[in-house]
């Protein structure tokens, strides 16, 4: 166990960068997980941290149960840990985990395509839905929120560790998919519930969800084999993209093969 007490410790500065810079993981090849729930979810999926970082109070309560996960265990005063955390209410422990970019697109996998979604909360929520409803792969078009940023990781609640995640993909990459591509539209195509009633909704497919303001790009719309509307009898103009994704992904996951 290594005790750190100085605010000027270089290791502390490196952790702070990972915890507070949304794209630092791409440069460093490591990402930051904070909180025992998220760290436990990672361990359950086979993730092993490079470093375990604990507050003194957490070390006193649970230190031995976490110390065996890495040969590099660091303990900080609670107040010092709070200076590196990106949370309003800091957790009391975190992991540093190795990261490597994934480039391969799985052409036959059930897929979610994120078209320039920029809100980290929306992206994380959609990853969580994708994992919950049995989707294997998520492709993020360039311009989307960084998938392994601390905010997206927190919103994903552990979903990352069961998904094949590819960042900075192009429209050409999406075109290599060998499953039907479906997009949502506010004014084109049949209603989702009608497709379910007819038994024509695809279960193994790729759903595309677009930018919060601009929607799905024209280039991706052109790849769609089906454009789908979500009935909104209450009369709202549109749905939050994460809400729309949950509805669509659940519908496909429960559709007949």
PDB file of C-alpha atoms in Angstrom:
ATOM      1  CA  UNK A   1       0.000   0.000   0.000  1.00  0.00           C
ATOM      2  CA  UNK A   2       1.350   3.434  -0.984  1.00  0.00           C
ATOM      3  CA  UNK A   3       0.270   6.485   0.993  1.00  0.00           C
ATOM      4  CA  UNK A   4       0.056   9.830  -0.810  1.00  0.00           C
ATOM      5  CA  UNK A   5      -0.460  13.016   1.186  1.00  0.00           C
ATOM      6  CA  UNK A   6       0.881  15.816  -1.037  1.00  0.00           C
ATOM      7  CA  UNK A   7      -1.265  17.815  -3.456  1.00  0.00           C
ATOM      8  CA  UNK A   8       1.803  18.186  -5.668  1.00  0.00           C
ATOM      9  CA  UNK A   9       2.366  14.467  -6.121  1.00  0.00           C
ATOM     10  CA  UNK A  10       2.781  13.725  -9.866  1.00  0.00           C
ATOM     11  CA  UNK A  11       0.641  10.606  -9.574  1.00  0.00           C
ATOM     12  CA  UNK A  12      -2.223  12.661  -8.180  1.00  0.00           C
ATOM     13  CA  UNK A  13      -1.961  15.074 -11.102  1.00  0.00           C
ATOM     14  CA  UNK A  14      -2.117  12.180 -13.570  1.00  0.00           C
ATOM     15  CA  UNK A  15      -5.270  10.816 -11.916  1.00  0.00           C
ATOM     16  CA  UNK A  16      -6.860  14.257 -11.892  1.00  0.00           C
ATOM     17  CA  UNK A  17      -6.319  14.550 -15.636  1.00  0.00           C
ATOM     18  CA  UNK A  18      -7.988  11.205 -16.273  1.00  0.00           C
ATOM     19  CA  UNK A  19     -10.873  12.051 -13.941  1.00  0.00           C
ATOM     20  CA  UNK A  20     -11.589  15.516 -15.313  1.00  0.00           C
ATOM     21  CA  UNK A  21     -10.518  15.545 -18.985  1.00  0.00           C
ATOM     22  CA  UNK A  22     -13.099  13.748 -21.124  1.00  0.00           C
ATOM     23  CA  UNK A  23     -10.639  12.683 -23.841  1.00  0.00           C
ATOM     24  CA  UNK A  24      -7.443  12.163 -21.821  1.00  0.00           C
ATOM     25  CA  UNK A  25      -7.850   8.373 -22.081  1.00  0.00           C
ATOM     26  CA  UNK A  26      -7.120   8.532 -25.801  1.00  0.00           C
ATOM     27  CA  UNK A  27      -3.743  10.181 -25.208  1.00  0.00           C
ATOM     28  CA  UNK A  28      -2.741   8.250 -22.091  1.00  0.00           C
ATOM     29  CA  UNK A  29      -4.148   4.814 -22.919  1.00  0.00           C
ATOM     30  CA  UNK A  30      -5.869   4.622 -19.544  1.00  0.00           C
ATOM     31  CA  UNK A  31      -9.263   5.587 -18.164  1.00  0.00           C
ATOM     32  CA  UNK A  32     -10.606   6.424 -14.718  1.00  0.00           C
ATOM     33  CA  UNK A  33     -13.421   4.584 -12.955  1.00  0.00           C
ATOM     34  CA  UNK A  34     -14.806   6.136  -9.788  1.00  0.00           C
ATOM     35  CA  UNK A  35     -17.037   4.592  -7.148  1.00  0.00           C
ATOM     36  CA  UNK A  36     -17.334   1.108  -5.747  1.00  0.00           C
ATOM     37  CA  UNK A  37     -20.485   0.264  -7.763  1.00  0.00           C
ATOM     38  CA  UNK A  38     -18.850   1.006 -11.118  1.00  0.00           C
ATOM     39  CA  UNK A  39     -15.562  -0.599 -10.137  1.00  0.00           C
ATOM     40  CA  UNK A  40     -17.344  -3.711  -8.925  1.00  0.00           C
ATOM     41  CA  UNK A  41     -19.266  -3.929 -12.225  1.00  0.00           C
ATOM     42  CA  UNK A  42     -15.950  -3.810 -14.074  1.00  0.00           C
ATOM     43  CA  UNK A  43     -14.414  -6.548 -11.936  1.00  0.00           C
ATOM     44  CA  UNK A  44     -17.454  -8.768 -12.471  1.00  0.00           C
ATOM     45  CA  UNK A  45     -16.872  -8.478 -16.243  1.00  0.00           C
ATOM     46  CA  UNK A  46     -13.236  -9.505 -15.916  1.00  0.00           C
ATOM     47  CA  UNK A  47     -11.613  -6.061 -15.823  1.00  0.00           C
ATOM     48  CA  UNK A  48      -8.453  -5.809 -13.746  1.00  0.00           C
ATOM     49  CA  UNK A  49      -7.189  -2.346 -12.805  1.00  0.00           C
ATOM     50  CA  UNK A  50      -3.662  -1.110 -13.252  1.00  0.00           C
ATOM     51  CA  UNK A  51      -4.035   0.901 -10.060  1.00  0.00           C
ATOM     52  CA  UNK A  52      -6.475   0.934  -7.149  1.00  0.00           C
ATOM     53  CA  UNK A  53      -6.953   4.315  -5.456  1.00  0.00           C
ATOM     54  CA  UNK A  54      -8.681   4.424  -2.062  1.00  0.00           C
ATOM     55  CA  UNK A  55      -9.437   7.051   0.537  1.00  0.00           C
ATOM     56  CA  UNK A  56      -8.184   6.463   4.039  1.00  0.00           C
ATOM     57  CA  UNK A  57     -11.718   5.921   5.327  1.00  0.00           C
ATOM     58  CA  UNK A  58     -12.488   3.386   2.582  1.00  0.00           C
ATOM     59  CA  UNK A  59      -9.176   1.624   3.179  1.00  0.00           C
ATOM     60  CA  UNK A  60     -10.054   1.230   6.850  1.00  0.00           C
ATOM     61  CA  UNK A  61     -13.465  -0.253   5.974  1.00  0.00           C
ATOM     62  CA  UNK A  62     -12.851  -2.362   2.854  1.00  0.00           C
ATOM     63  CA  UNK A  63      -9.205  -2.068   1.896  1.00  0.00           C
ATOM     64  CA  UNK A  64      -8.249  -5.743   2.031  1.00  0.00           C
ATOM     65  CA  UNK A  65     -11.111  -6.787  -0.269  1.00  0.00           C
ATOM     66  CA  UNK A  66      -9.844  -4.462  -3.025  1.00  0.00           C
ATOM     67  CA  UNK A  67      -6.098  -4.589  -2.478  1.00  0.00           C
ATOM     68  CA  UNK A  68      -5.696  -7.962  -4.183  1.00  0.00           C
ATOM     69  CA  UNK A  69      -6.847  -6.630  -7.554  1.00  0.00           C
ATOM     70  CA  UNK A  70      -3.585  -4.830  -8.315  1.00  0.00           C
ATOM     71  CA  UNK A  71      -0.031  -4.690  -7.066  1.00  0.00           C
ATOM     72  CA  UNK A  72      -0.328  -0.888  -7.141  1.00  0.00           C
ATOM     73  CA  UNK A  73      -2.664   0.251  -4.361  1.00  0.00           C
ATOM     74  CA  UNK A  74      -2.670   3.886  -3.293  1.00  0.00           C
ATOM     75  CA  UNK A  75      -4.317   5.447  -0.245  1.00  0.00           C
ATOM     76  CA  UNK A  76      -5.134   9.153   0.038  1.00  0.00           C
ATOM     77  CA  UNK A  77      -6.670  11.318   2.741  1.00  0.00           C
ATOM     78  CA  UNK A  78     -10.370  11.744   1.941  1.00  0.00           C
ATOM     79  CA  UNK A  79      -9.984  15.488   1.357  1.00  0.00           C
ATOM     80  CA  UNK A  80      -7.142  14.930  -1.109  1.00  0.00           C
ATOM     81  CA  UNK A  81      -9.133  12.337  -3.066  1.00  0.00           C
ATOM     82  CA  UNK A  82     -11.931  14.912  -3.395  1.00  0.00           C
ATOM     83  CA  UNK A  83      -9.567  17.257  -5.290  1.00  0.00           C
ATOM     84  CA  UNK A  84      -9.152  14.782  -8.143  1.00  0.00           C
ATOM     85  CA  UNK A  85     -12.769  13.644  -8.357  1.00  0.00           C
ATOM     86  CA  UNK A  86     -15.041  15.021 -11.048  1.00  0.00           C
ATOM     87  CA  UNK A  87     -18.126  14.414  -8.894  1.00  0.00           C
ATOM     88  CA  UNK A  88     -19.991  16.936  -6.775  1.00  0.00           C
ATOM     89  CA  UNK A  89     -20.133  14.278  -4.070  1.00  0.00           C
ATOM     90  CA  UNK A  90     -16.867  12.377  -4.534  1.00  0.00           C
ATOM     91  CA  UNK A  91     -16.798   8.632  -4.141  1.00  0.00           C
ATOM     92  CA  UNK A  92     -14.148   7.117  -1.931  1.00  0.00           C
ATOM     93  CA  UNK A  93     -12.348   4.871  -4.369  1.00  0.00           C
ATOM     94  CA  UNK A  94     -11.422   4.504  -8.008  1.00  0.00           C
ATOM     95  CA  UNK A  95      -9.553   2.438 -10.583  1.00  0.00           C
ATOM     96  CA  UNK A  96      -7.100   3.296 -13.319  1.00  0.00           C
ATOM     97  CA  UNK A  97      -7.691   0.833 -16.180  1.00  0.00           C
ATOM     98  CA  UNK A  98      -5.761   0.228 -19.396  1.00  0.00           C
ATOM     99  CA  UNK A  99      -7.513   1.340 -22.604  1.00  0.00           C
ATOM    100  CA  UNK A 100      -6.859   0.566 -26.247  1.00  0.00           C
ATOM    101  CA  UNK A 101      -8.830   1.826 -29.227  1.00  0.00           C
ATOM    102  CA  UNK A 102     -10.994  -0.718 -31.048  1.00  0.00           C
ATOM    103  CA  UNK A 103     -11.161  -0.328 -34.831  1.00  0.00           C
ATOM    104  CA  UNK A 104     -12.845  -3.510 -36.048  1.00  0.00           C
ATOM    105  CA  UNK A 105     -16.544  -3.271 -36.917  1.00  0.00           C
ATOM    106  CA  UNK A 106     -18.451  -6.533 -36.435  1.00  0.00           C
ATOM    107  CA  UNK A 107     -20.620  -6.666 -39.579  1.00  0.00           C
ATOM    108  CA  UNK A 108     -23.248  -9.139 -38.365  1.00  0.00           C
ATOM    109  CA  UNK A 109     -23.631  -7.952 -34.774  1.00  0.00           C
ATOM    110  CA  UNK A 110     -26.789  -6.297 -33.477  1.00  0.00           C
ATOM    111  CA  UNK A 111     -25.654  -2.694 -33.346  1.00  0.00           C
ATOM    112  CA  UNK A 112     -26.419   0.790 -32.095  1.00  0.00           C
ATOM    113  CA  UNK A 113     -25.037   3.692 -34.114  1.00  0.00           C
ATOM    114  CA  UNK A 114     -24.597   7.042 -32.381  1.00  0.00           C
ATOM    115  CA  UNK A 115     -24.638   9.842 -34.945  1.00  0.00           C
ATOM    116  CA  UNK A 116     -22.837  12.799 -33.324  1.00  0.00           C
ATOM    117  CA  UNK A 117     -24.672  12.540 -29.988  1.00  0.00           C
ATOM    118  CA  UNK A 118     -22.965  15.051 -27.747  1.00  0.00           C
ATOM    119  CA  UNK A 119     -24.638  14.779 -24.351  1.00  0.00           C
ATOM    120  CA  UNK A 120     -22.680  12.385 -22.125  1.00  0.00           C
ATOM    121  CA  UNK A 121     -25.769  11.473 -20.119  1.00  0.00           C
ATOM    122  CA  UNK A 122     -27.682  10.507 -23.261  1.00  0.00           C
ATOM    123  CA  UNK A 123     -24.773   8.469 -24.596  1.00  0.00           C
ATOM    124  CA  UNK A 124     -24.301   6.600 -21.334  1.00  0.00           C
ATOM    125  CA  UNK A 125     -28.025   5.913 -21.015  1.00  0.00           C
ATOM    126  CA  UNK A 126     -28.138   4.493 -24.550  1.00  0.00           C
ATOM    127  CA  UNK A 127     -25.141   2.251 -23.844  1.00  0.00           C
ATOM    128  CA  UNK A 128     -26.955   0.972 -20.781  1.00  0.00           C
ATOM    129  CA  UNK A 129     -30.071   0.242 -22.855  1.00  0.00           C
ATOM    130  CA  UNK A 130     -28.010  -1.451 -25.562  1.00  0.00           C
ATOM    131  CA  UNK A 131     -26.445  -3.783 -23.022  1.00  0.00           C
ATOM    132  CA  UNK A 132     -29.729  -4.459 -21.222  1.00  0.00           C
ATOM    133  CA  UNK A 133     -31.563  -5.356 -24.437  1.00  0.00           C
ATOM    134  CA  UNK A 134     -28.888  -7.637 -25.847  1.00  0.00           C
ATOM    135  CA  UNK A 135     -27.147  -5.423 -28.384  1.00  0.00           C
ATOM    136  CA  UNK A 136     -23.522  -6.373 -28.832  1.00  0.00           C
ATOM    137  CA  UNK A 137     -21.918  -3.427 -30.614  1.00  0.00           C
ATOM    138  CA  UNK A 138     -22.013   0.377 -30.442  1.00  0.00           C
ATOM    139  CA  UNK A 139     -20.502   2.511 -33.192  1.00  0.00           C
ATOM    140  CA  UNK A 140     -19.955   6.203 -32.475  1.00  0.00           C
ATOM    141  CA  UNK A 141     -19.728   8.525 -35.468  1.00  0.00           C
ATOM    142  CA  UNK A 142     -16.964  11.134 -35.185  1.00  0.00           C
ATOM    143  CA  UNK A 143     -18.338  14.074 -33.213  1.00  0.00           C
ATOM    144  CA  UNK A 144     -20.109  11.937 -30.627  1.00  0.00           C
ATOM    145  CA  UNK A 145     -19.278  12.266 -26.930  1.00  0.00           C
ATOM    146  CA  UNK A 146     -16.165  10.350 -25.901  1.00  0.00           C
ATOM    147  CA  UNK A 147     -17.392   6.878 -24.956  1.00  0.00           C
ATOM    148  CA  UNK A 148     -14.827   6.269 -22.214  1.00  0.00           C
ATOM    149  CA  UNK A 149     -15.048   9.700 -20.605  1.00  0.00           C
ATOM    150  CA  UNK A 150     -15.805   9.689 -16.863  1.00  0.00           C
ATOM    151  CA  UNK A 151     -19.306  11.140 -17.415  1.00  0.00           C
ATOM    152  CA  UNK A 152     -20.293   8.551 -20.023  1.00  0.00           C
ATOM    153  CA  UNK A 153     -18.849   5.760 -17.886  1.00  0.00           C
ATOM    154  CA  UNK A 154     -20.921   6.879 -14.902  1.00  0.00           C
ATOM    155  CA  UNK A 155     -24.089   7.155 -16.983  1.00  0.00           C
ATOM    156  CA  UNK A 156     -23.435   3.728 -18.506  1.00  0.00           C
ATOM    157  CA  UNK A 157     -23.412   2.126 -15.041  1.00  0.00           C
ATOM    158  CA  UNK A 158     -21.155  -0.741 -16.144  1.00  0.00           C
ATOM    159  CA  UNK A 159     -22.629  -1.320 -19.610  1.00  0.00           C
ATOM    160  CA  UNK A 160     -19.290  -0.561 -21.278  1.00  0.00           C
ATOM    161  CA  UNK A 161     -17.776  -3.803 -20.098  1.00  0.00           C
ATOM    162  CA  UNK A 162     -20.232  -5.987 -22.025  1.00  0.00           C
ATOM    163  CA  UNK A 163     -20.171  -4.095 -25.325  1.00  0.00           C
ATOM    164  CA  UNK A 164     -17.939  -3.888 -28.396  1.00  0.00           C
ATOM    165  CA  UNK A 165     -17.356  -0.126 -28.628  1.00  0.00           C
ATOM    166  CA  UNK A 166     -15.875   1.552 -31.702  1.00  0.00           C
ATOM    167  CA  UNK A 167     -15.283   5.306 -31.799  1.00  0.00           C
ATOM    168  CA  UNK A 168     -14.816   7.786 -34.650  1.00  0.00           C
ATOM    169  CA  UNK A 169     -16.459   5.585 -37.269  1.00  0.00           C
ATOM    170  CA  UNK A 170     -17.491   6.909 -40.663  1.00  0.00           C
ATOM    171  CA  UNK A 171     -20.614   6.467 -42.756  1.00  0.00           C
ATOM    172  CA  UNK A 172     -18.584   4.036 -44.879  1.00  0.00           C
ATOM    173  CA  UNK A 173     -17.927   1.937 -41.778  1.00  0.00           C
ATOM    174  CA  UNK A 174     -21.659   1.791 -41.055  1.00  0.00           C
ATOM    175  CA  UNK A 175     -22.253   0.760 -44.666  1.00  0.00           C
ATOM    176  CA  UNK A 176     -20.225  -2.419 -44.039  1.00  0.00           C
ATOM    177  CA  UNK A 177     -22.878  -3.718 -41.639  1.00  0.00           C
ATOM    178  CA  UNK A 178     -24.664  -6.814 -42.920  1.00  0.00           C
ATOM    179  CA  UNK A 179     -27.763  -6.338 -40.770  1.00  0.00           C
ATOM    180  CA  UNK A 180     -30.740  -4.098 -41.607  1.00  0.00           C
ATOM    181  CA  UNK A 181     -30.217  -0.441 -40.707  1.00  0.00           C
ATOM    182  CA  UNK A 182     -33.166   1.284 -39.014  1.00  0.00           C
ATOM    183  CA  UNK A 183     -33.541   4.969 -38.189  1.00  0.00           C
ATOM    184  CA  UNK A 184     -36.123   6.986 -36.337  1.00  0.00           C
ATOM    185  CA  UNK A 185     -37.980   9.787 -38.092  1.00  0.00           C
ATOM    186  CA  UNK A 186     -40.604  12.241 -36.923  1.00  0.00           C
ATOM    187  CA  UNK A 187     -42.514  12.185 -40.205  1.00  0.00           C
ATOM    188  CA  UNK A 188     -41.491   9.224 -42.395  1.00  0.00           C
ATOM    189  CA  UNK A 189     -42.153   5.508 -42.269  1.00  0.00           C
ATOM    190  CA  UNK A 190     -44.553   3.272 -40.351  1.00  0.00           C
ATOM    191  CA  UNK A 191     -45.092   3.518 -36.619  1.00  0.00           C
ATOM    192  CA  UNK A 192     -43.021   1.254 -34.421  1.00  0.00           C
ATOM    193  CA  UNK A 193     -46.058  -0.353 -32.808  1.00  0.00           C
ATOM    194  CA  UNK A 194     -47.479  -1.164 -36.255  1.00  0.00           C
ATOM    195  CA  UNK A 195     -44.316  -3.040 -37.203  1.00  0.00           C
ATOM    196  CA  UNK A 196     -44.561  -5.007 -33.968  1.00  0.00           C
ATOM    197  CA  UNK A 197     -48.212  -5.850 -34.610  1.00  0.00           C
ATOM    198  CA  UNK A 198     -47.400  -7.061 -38.127  1.00  0.00           C
ATOM    199  CA  UNK A 199     -44.408  -9.064 -36.940  1.00  0.00           C
ATOM    200  CA  UNK A 200     -42.124  -7.270 -39.403  1.00  0.00           C
ATOM    201  CA  UNK A 201     -39.793  -5.483 -36.978  1.00  0.00           C
ATOM    202  CA  UNK A 202     -36.245  -6.847 -37.239  1.00  0.00           C
ATOM    203  CA  UNK A 203     -34.651  -8.262 -34.105  1.00  0.00           C
ATOM    204  CA  UNK A 204     -31.058  -8.457 -35.372  1.00  0.00           C
ATOM    205  CA  UNK A 205     -30.489  -5.004 -36.793  1.00  0.00           C
ATOM    206  CA  UNK A 206     -28.632  -1.706 -36.434  1.00  0.00           C
ATOM    207  CA  UNK A 207     -30.524   1.229 -34.932  1.00  0.00           C
ATOM    208  CA  UNK A 208     -29.197   4.714 -35.731  1.00  0.00           C
ATOM    209  CA  UNK A 209     -29.851   7.541 -33.257  1.00  0.00           C
ATOM    210  CA  UNK A 210     -28.997  11.058 -34.279  1.00  0.00           C
ATOM    211  CA  UNK A 211     -27.713  14.350 -32.921  1.00  0.00           C
ATOM    212  CA  UNK A 212     -29.919  15.866 -30.212  1.00  0.00           C
ATOM    213  CA  UNK A 213     -30.797  18.875 -32.374  1.00  0.00           C
ATOM    214  CA  UNK A 214     -30.113  17.881 -35.980  1.00  0.00           C
ATOM    215  CA  UNK A 215     -31.205  14.266 -35.918  1.00  0.00           C
ATOM    216  CA  UNK A 216     -29.756  11.552 -38.141  1.00  0.00           C
ATOM    217  CA  UNK A 217     -27.589  12.798 -41.001  1.00  0.00           C
ATOM    218  CA  UNK A 218     -28.785  12.498 -44.574  1.00  0.00           C
ATOM    219  CA  UNK A 219     -25.925  10.133 -45.410  1.00  0.00           C
ATOM    220  CA  UNK A 220     -26.963   7.682 -42.707  1.00  0.00           C
ATOM    221  CA  UNK A 221     -30.639   8.070 -43.565  1.00  0.00           C
ATOM    222  CA  UNK A 222     -29.709   6.947 -47.073  1.00  0.00           C
ATOM    223  CA  UNK A 223     -28.394   3.648 -45.655  1.00  0.00           C
ATOM    224  CA  UNK A 224     -31.616   2.879 -43.819  1.00  0.00           C
ATOM    225  CA  UNK A 225     -33.704  -0.053 -44.955  1.00  0.00           C
ATOM    226  CA  UNK A 226     -36.509   1.199 -42.705  1.00  0.00           C
ATOM    227  CA  UNK A 227     -37.448   4.591 -41.249  1.00  0.00           C
ATOM    228  CA  UNK A 228     -39.615   4.297 -38.169  1.00  0.00           C
ATOM    229  CA  UNK A 229     -41.846   6.692 -36.251  1.00  0.00           C
ATOM    230  CA  UNK A 230     -42.726   6.489 -32.563  1.00  0.00           C
ATOM    231  CA  UNK A 231     -46.350   7.272 -31.807  1.00  0.00           C
ATOM    232  CA  UNK A 232     -46.765  10.244 -29.478  1.00  0.00           C
ATOM    233  CA  UNK A 233     -50.497  10.599 -28.808  1.00  0.00           C
ATOM    234  CA  UNK A 234     -49.816  13.290 -26.230  1.00  0.00           C
ATOM    235  CA  UNK A 235     -48.722  15.617 -29.001  1.00  0.00           C
ATOM    236  CA  UNK A 236     -45.101  16.393 -28.071  1.00  0.00           C
ATOM    237  CA  UNK A 237     -42.914  17.399 -30.987  1.00  0.00           C
ATOM    238  CA  UNK A 238     -40.136  14.937 -30.195  1.00  0.00           C
ATOM    239  CA  UNK A 239     -38.631  12.644 -27.585  1.00  0.00           C
ATOM    240  CA  UNK A 240     -35.291  12.807 -25.833  1.00  0.00           C
ATOM    241  CA  UNK A 241     -32.923  10.652 -27.870  1.00  0.00           C
ATOM    242  CA  UNK A 242     -32.142   8.298 -24.978  1.00  0.00           C
ATOM    243  CA  UNK A 243     -35.866   7.789 -24.380  1.00  0.00           C
ATOM    244  CA  UNK A 244     -36.447   7.089 -28.065  1.00  0.00           C
ATOM    245  CA  UNK A 245     -33.531   4.652 -28.056  1.00  0.00           C
ATOM    246  CA  UNK A 246     -34.941   2.755 -25.074  1.00  0.00           C
ATOM    247  CA  UNK A 247     -38.301   2.366 -26.815  1.00  0.00           C
ATOM    248  CA  UNK A 248     -36.796   1.205 -30.108  1.00  0.00           C
ATOM    249  CA  UNK A 249     -34.188  -1.135 -28.662  1.00  0.00           C
ATOM    250  CA  UNK A 250     -36.684  -2.819 -26.359  1.00  0.00           C
ATOM    251  CA  UNK A 251     -39.121  -3.251 -29.246  1.00  0.00           C
ATOM    252  CA  UNK A 252     -36.524  -4.954 -31.451  1.00  0.00           C
ATOM    253  CA  UNK A 253     -35.206  -7.056 -28.589  1.00  0.00           C
ATOM    254  CA  UNK A 254     -38.694  -8.460 -27.958  1.00  0.00           C
ATOM    255  CA  UNK A 255     -39.693  -8.820 -31.620  1.00  0.00           C
ATOM    256  CA  UNK A 256     -40.006 -12.230 -33.236  1.00  0.00           C
ATOM    257  CA  UNK A 257     -36.701 -13.340 -34.843  1.00  0.00           C
TER     258      UNK A 257
END
